[in-house]
CSV table of C-alpha atoms in Angstrom, one decimal:
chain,number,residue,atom,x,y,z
Q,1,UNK,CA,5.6,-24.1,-23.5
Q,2,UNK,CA,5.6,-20.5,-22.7
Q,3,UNK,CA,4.9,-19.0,-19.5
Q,4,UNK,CA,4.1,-15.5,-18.3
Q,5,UNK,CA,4.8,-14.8,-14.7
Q,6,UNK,CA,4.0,-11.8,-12.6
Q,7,UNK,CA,5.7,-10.4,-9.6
Q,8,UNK,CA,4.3,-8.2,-7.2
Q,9,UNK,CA,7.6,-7.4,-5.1
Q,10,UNK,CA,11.0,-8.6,-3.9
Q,11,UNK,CA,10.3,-8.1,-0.3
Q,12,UNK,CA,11.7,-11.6,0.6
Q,13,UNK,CA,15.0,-10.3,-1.0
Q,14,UNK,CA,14.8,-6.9,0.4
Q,15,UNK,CA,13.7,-8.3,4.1
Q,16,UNK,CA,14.6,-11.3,4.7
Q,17,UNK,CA,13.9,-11.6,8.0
Q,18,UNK,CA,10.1,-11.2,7.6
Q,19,UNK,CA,9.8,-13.5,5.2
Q,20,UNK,CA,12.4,-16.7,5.7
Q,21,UNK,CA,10.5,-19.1,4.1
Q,22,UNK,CA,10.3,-17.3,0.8
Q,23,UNK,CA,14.2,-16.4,0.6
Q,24,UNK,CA,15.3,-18.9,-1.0
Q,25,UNK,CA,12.4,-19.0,-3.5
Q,26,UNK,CA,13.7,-15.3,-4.5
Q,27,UNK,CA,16.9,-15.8,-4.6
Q,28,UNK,CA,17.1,-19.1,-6.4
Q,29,UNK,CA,14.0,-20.6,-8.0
Q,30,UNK,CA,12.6,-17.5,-9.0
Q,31,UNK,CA,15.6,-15.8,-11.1
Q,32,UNK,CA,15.4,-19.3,-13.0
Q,33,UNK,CA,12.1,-19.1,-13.6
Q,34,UNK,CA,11.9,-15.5,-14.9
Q,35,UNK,CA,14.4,-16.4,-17.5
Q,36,UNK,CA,12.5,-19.0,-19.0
Q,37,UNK,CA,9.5,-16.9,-19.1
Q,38,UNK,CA,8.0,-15.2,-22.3
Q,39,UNK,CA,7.3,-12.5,-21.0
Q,40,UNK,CA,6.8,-11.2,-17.1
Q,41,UNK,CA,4.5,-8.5,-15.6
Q,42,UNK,CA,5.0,-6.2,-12.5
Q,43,UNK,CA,2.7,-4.5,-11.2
Q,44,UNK,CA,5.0,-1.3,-11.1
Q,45,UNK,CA,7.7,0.8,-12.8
Q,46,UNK,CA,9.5,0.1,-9.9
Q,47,UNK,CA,8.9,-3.3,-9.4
Q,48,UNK,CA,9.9,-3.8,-13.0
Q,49,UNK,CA,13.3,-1.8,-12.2
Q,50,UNK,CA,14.0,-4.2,-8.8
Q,51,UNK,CA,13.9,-7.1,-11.0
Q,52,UNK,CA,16.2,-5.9,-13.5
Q,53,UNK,CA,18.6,-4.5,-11.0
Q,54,UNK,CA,18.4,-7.5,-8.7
Q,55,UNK,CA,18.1,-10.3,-11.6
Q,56,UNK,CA,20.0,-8.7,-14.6
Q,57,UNK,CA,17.2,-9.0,-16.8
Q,58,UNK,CA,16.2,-7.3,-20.1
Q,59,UNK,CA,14.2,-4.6,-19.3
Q,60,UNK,CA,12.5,-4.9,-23.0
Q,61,UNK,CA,10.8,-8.3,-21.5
Q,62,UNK,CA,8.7,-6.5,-18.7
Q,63,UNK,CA,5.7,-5.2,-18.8
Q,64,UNK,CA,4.0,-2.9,-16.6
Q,65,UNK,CA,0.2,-3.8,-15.6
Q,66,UNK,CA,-1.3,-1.9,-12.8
Q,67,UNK,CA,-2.9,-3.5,-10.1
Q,68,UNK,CA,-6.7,-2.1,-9.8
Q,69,UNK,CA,-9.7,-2.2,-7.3
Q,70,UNK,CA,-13.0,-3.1,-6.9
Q,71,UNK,CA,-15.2,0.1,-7.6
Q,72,UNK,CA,-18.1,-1.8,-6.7
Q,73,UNK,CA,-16.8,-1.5,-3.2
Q,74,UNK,CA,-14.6,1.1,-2.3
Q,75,UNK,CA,-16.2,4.6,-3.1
Q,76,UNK,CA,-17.4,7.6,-0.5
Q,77,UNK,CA,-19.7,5.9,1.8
Q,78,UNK,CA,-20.7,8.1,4.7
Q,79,UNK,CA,-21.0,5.4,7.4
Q,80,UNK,CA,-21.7,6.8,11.0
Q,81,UNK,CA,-22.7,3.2,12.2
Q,82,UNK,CA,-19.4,2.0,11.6
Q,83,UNK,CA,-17.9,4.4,14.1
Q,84,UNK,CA,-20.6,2.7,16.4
Q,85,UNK,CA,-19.7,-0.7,15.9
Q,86,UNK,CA,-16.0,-0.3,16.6
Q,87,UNK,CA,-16.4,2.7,19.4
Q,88,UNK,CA,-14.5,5.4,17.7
Q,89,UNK,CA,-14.6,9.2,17.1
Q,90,UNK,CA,-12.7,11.2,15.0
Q,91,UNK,CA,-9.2,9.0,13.7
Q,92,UNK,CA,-6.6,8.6,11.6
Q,93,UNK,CA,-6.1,5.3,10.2
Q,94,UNK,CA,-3.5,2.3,9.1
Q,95,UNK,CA,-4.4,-0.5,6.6
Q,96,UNK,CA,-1.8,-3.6,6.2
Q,97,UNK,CA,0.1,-5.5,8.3
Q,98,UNK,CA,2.7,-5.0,11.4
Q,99,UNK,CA,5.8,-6.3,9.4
Q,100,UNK,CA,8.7,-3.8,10.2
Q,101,UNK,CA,9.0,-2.2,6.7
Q,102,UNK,CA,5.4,-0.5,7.0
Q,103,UNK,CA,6.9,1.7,9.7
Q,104,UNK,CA,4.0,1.2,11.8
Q,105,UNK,CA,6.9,1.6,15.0
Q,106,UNK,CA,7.6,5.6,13.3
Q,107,UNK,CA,4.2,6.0,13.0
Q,108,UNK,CA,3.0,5.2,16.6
Q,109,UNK,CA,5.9,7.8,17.7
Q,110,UNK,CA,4.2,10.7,15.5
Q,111,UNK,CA,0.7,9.9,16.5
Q,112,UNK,CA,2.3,10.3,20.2
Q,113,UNK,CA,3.9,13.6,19.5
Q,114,UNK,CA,0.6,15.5,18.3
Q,115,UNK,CA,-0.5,18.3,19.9
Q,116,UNK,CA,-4.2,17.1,18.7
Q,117,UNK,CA,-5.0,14.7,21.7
Q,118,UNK,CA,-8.6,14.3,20.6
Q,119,UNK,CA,-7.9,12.1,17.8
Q,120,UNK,CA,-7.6,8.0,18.0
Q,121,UNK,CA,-5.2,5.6,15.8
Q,122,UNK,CA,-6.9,2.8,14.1
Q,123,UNK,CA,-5.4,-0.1,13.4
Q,124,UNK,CA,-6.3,-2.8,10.6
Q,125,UNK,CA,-4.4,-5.9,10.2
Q,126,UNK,CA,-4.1,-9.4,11.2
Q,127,UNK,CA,-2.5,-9.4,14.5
Q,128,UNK,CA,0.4,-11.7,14.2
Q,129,UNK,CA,2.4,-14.1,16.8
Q,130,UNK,CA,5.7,-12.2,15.8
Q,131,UNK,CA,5.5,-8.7,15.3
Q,132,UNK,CA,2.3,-7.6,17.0
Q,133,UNK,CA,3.7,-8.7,20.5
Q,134,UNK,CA,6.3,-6.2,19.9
Q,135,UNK,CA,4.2,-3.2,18.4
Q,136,UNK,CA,2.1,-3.9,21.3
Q,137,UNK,CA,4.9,-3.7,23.0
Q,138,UNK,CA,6.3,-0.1,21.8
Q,139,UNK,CA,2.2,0.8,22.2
Q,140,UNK,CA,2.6,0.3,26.3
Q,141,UNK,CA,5.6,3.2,26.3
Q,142,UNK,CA,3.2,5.7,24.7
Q,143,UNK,CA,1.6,8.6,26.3
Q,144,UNK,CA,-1.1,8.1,24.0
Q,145,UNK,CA,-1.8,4.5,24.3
Q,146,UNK,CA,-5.3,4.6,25.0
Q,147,UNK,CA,-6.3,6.5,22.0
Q,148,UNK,CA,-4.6,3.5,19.9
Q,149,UNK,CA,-7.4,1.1,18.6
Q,150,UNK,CA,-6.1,-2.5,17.3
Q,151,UNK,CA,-8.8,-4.0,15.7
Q,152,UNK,CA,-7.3,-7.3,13.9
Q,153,UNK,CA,-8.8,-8.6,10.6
Q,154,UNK,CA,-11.3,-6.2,9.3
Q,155,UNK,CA,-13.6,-7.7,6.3
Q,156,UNK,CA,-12.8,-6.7,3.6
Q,157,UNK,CA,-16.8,-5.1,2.9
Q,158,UNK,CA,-16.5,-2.8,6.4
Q,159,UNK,CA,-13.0,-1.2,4.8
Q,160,UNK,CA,-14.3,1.6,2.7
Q,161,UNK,CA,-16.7,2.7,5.8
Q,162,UNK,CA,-13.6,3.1,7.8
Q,163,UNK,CA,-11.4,4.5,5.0
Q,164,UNK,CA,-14.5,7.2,4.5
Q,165,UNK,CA,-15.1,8.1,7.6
Q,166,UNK,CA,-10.8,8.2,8.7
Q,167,UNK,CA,-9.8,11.5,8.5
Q,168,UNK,CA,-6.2,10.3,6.8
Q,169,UNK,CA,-4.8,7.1,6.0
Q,170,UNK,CA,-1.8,7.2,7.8
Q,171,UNK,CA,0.8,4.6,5.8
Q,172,UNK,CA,4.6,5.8,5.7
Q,173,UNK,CA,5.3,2.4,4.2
Q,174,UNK,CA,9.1,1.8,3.9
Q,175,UNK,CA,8.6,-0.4,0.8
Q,176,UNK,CA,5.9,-1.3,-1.3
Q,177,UNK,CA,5.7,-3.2,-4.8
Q,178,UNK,CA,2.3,-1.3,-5.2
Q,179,UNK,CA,0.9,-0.2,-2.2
Q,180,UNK,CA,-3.2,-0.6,-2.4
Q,181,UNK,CA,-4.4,0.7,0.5
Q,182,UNK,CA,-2.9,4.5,-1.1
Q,183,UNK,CA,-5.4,3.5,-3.8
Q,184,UNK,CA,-8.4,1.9,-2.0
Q,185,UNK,CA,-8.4,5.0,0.5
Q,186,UNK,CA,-8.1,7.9,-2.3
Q,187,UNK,CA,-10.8,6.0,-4.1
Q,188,UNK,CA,-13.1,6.3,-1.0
Q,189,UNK,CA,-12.4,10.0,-0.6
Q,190,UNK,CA,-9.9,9.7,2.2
Q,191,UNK,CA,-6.4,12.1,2.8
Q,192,UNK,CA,-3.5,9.9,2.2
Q,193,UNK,CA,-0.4,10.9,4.0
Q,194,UNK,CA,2.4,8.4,2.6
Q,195,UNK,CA,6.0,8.5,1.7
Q,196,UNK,CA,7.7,9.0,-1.3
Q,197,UNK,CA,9.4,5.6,-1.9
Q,198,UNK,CA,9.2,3.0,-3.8
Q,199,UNK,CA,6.4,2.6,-6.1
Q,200,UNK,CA,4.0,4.5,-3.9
Q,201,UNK,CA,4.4,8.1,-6.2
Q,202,UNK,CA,3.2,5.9,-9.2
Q,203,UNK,CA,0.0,5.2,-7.1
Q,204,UNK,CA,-0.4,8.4,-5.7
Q,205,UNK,CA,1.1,10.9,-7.9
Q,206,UNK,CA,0.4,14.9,-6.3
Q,207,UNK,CA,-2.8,13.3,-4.7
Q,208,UNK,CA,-1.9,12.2,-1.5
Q,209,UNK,CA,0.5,13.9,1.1
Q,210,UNK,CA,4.0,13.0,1.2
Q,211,UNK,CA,6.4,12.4,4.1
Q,212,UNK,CA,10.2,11.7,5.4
Q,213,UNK,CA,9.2,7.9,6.4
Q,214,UNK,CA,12.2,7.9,8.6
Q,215,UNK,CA,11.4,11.5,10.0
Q,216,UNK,CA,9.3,11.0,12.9
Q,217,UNK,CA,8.7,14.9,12.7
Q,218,UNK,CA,7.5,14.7,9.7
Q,219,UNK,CA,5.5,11.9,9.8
Q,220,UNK,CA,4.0,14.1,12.7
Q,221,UNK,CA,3.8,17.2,10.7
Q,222,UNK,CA,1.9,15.4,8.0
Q,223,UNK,CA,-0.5,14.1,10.3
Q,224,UNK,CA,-0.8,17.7,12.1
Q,225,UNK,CA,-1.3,19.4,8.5
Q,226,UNK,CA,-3.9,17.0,7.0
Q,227,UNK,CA,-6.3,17.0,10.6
Q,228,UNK,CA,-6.0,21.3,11.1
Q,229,UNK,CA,-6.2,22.2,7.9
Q,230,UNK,CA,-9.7,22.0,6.1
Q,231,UNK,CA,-8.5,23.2,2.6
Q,232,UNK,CA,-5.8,20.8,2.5
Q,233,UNK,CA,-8.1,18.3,3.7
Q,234,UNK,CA,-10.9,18.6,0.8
Q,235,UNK,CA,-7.9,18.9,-1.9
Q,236,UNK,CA,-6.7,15.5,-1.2
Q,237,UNK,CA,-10.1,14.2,-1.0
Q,238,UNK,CA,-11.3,15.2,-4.5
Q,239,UNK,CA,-7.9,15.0,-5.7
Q,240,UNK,CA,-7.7,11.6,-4.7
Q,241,UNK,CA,-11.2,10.5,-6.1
Q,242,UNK,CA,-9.6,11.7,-9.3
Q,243,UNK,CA,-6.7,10.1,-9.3
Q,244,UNK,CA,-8.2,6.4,-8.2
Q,245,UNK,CA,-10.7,6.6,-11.1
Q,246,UNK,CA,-7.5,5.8,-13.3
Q,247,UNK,CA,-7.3,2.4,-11.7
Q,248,UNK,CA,-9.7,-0.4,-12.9
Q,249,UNK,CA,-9.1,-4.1,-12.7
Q,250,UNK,CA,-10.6,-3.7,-16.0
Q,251,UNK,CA,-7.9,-1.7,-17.2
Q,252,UNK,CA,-5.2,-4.5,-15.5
Q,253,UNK,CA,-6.9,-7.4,-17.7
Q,254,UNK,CA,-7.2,-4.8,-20.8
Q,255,UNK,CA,-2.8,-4.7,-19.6
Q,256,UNK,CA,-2.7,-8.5,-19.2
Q,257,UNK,CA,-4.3,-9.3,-22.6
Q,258,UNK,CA,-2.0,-7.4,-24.5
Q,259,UNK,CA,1.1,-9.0,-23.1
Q,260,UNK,CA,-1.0,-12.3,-24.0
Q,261,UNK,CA,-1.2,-10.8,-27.5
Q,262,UNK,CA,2.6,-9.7,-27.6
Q,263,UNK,CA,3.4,-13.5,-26.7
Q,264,UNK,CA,1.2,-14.8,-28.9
Q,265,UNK,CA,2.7,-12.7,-31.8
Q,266,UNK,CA,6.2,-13.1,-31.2
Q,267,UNK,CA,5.9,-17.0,-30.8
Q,268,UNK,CA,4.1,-17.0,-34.4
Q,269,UNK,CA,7.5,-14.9,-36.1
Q,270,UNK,CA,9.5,-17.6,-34.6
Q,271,UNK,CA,7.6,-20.2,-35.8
Q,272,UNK,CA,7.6,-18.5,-39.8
């Protein structure tokens, strides 16, 4: 029977250490079962290049499908009450999880350094029993603790009010098989000061701002440039709008059909 299989990222190869229990999936089961697969989707260019590197596959039996977001849900929304219900003022924000390789530690260090002291760090993501403690940890050391707002889990529905109303996402991610929260925030009209890794430039293209994610300085300086500077500022708003309208998950199911069709096709020539 044929089978199509889609990978997002090899981050239990890459990092083993934050994921252990999926190390031995990647390493062993999965290389098996990509090569018995018809055909196998990632979700970026990068992604697809990874797999070939890490598995020695044949490029020619990857397909590319972007991942894509609900418009329904994240677009502009000019939300004052949210500030309200979570006691914050003007802030720059971080979506995903406190796993080492989102540089969360380098970003805490830039927010730290900023000359701008009237300006507060959000922070969305599950608050977990192994790598919180220690964020929380570096948090303590800061001169700028105070202004550093964990908030845990955030439903999924309150996200775009807090993406709108951030005055950047802040997200220097060190590796990313996609990296959605680039896309959700351009598509709800919010600065995006990221690094240029990975698959992140396929997401963000010359929308969003780019950093040295191993530069504290300039991790700094990107944060500095985006809050000060007004025409900056409304550039990457608009530009990002534009950029997140290319992203649909109807386009990633238009992408998955015709690898469904290319299956399809190729099984009926070897069948004639």
């Amino acid at each position: 029977m044929s089978q199509i299989v889609t990978v997002h990222d090899l981050i239990p190869l890459k990092y083993p250490e934050v994921s252990p229990k999926w190390k031995y999936y990647y390493q062993y089961a999965l290389p098996f079962l990509l090569k018995q697969s018809a055909r196998i989707i990632a979700v970026s260019e990068y992604t697809k290049q990874d797999m070939v590197n890490t598995y020695h596959l044949d490029p020619d039996l990857i397909e590319v499908v972007y991942n894509g977001y609900d418009q329904d849900l994240f677009y502009p929304q000019a939300n004052p009450a949210i500030l309200e219900q979570y006691n914050l003022d003007k802030y720059l924000l971080y979506v995903g999880d406190m796993r080492f390789y989102k540089n969360l530690s380098r970003c805490l260090k830039a927010f730290d350094g900023l000359p701008c002291k009237n300006y507060q760090f959000v922070i969305t993501g599950k608050k977990d029993d192994f790598f919180y403690p220690e964020i929380k940890r570096q948090t303590a050391n800061l001169a700028a603790q105070e202004r550093i707002i964990f908030l845990d889990y955030v439903p999924t529905d309150e996200l775009p009010g807090l993406y709108s109303m951030a005055q950047a996402l802040v997200f220097p991610s060190l590796y990313e098989g996609f990296g959605l929260p680039v896309l959700e925030a351009m598509a709800c009209g919010c600065p995006v000061i990221t690094s240029k890794v990975t698959s992140i430039p396929e997401v963000g293209r010359d929308s969003v701002f780019y950093v040295d994610p191993y530069d504290v300085d300039s991790i700094a300086q990107g944060m500095y440039q985006v809050i000060t500077n007004p025409e900056l500022s409304t550039n990457l708003r608009h530009q990002g709008l534009t950029r997140a309208k290319l992203f649909s998950w109807d386009q990633t199911a238009e992408g998955v059909a015709q690898v469904l069709d290319k299956c399809l096709e190729s099984r009926g020539k070897a069948k004639s």
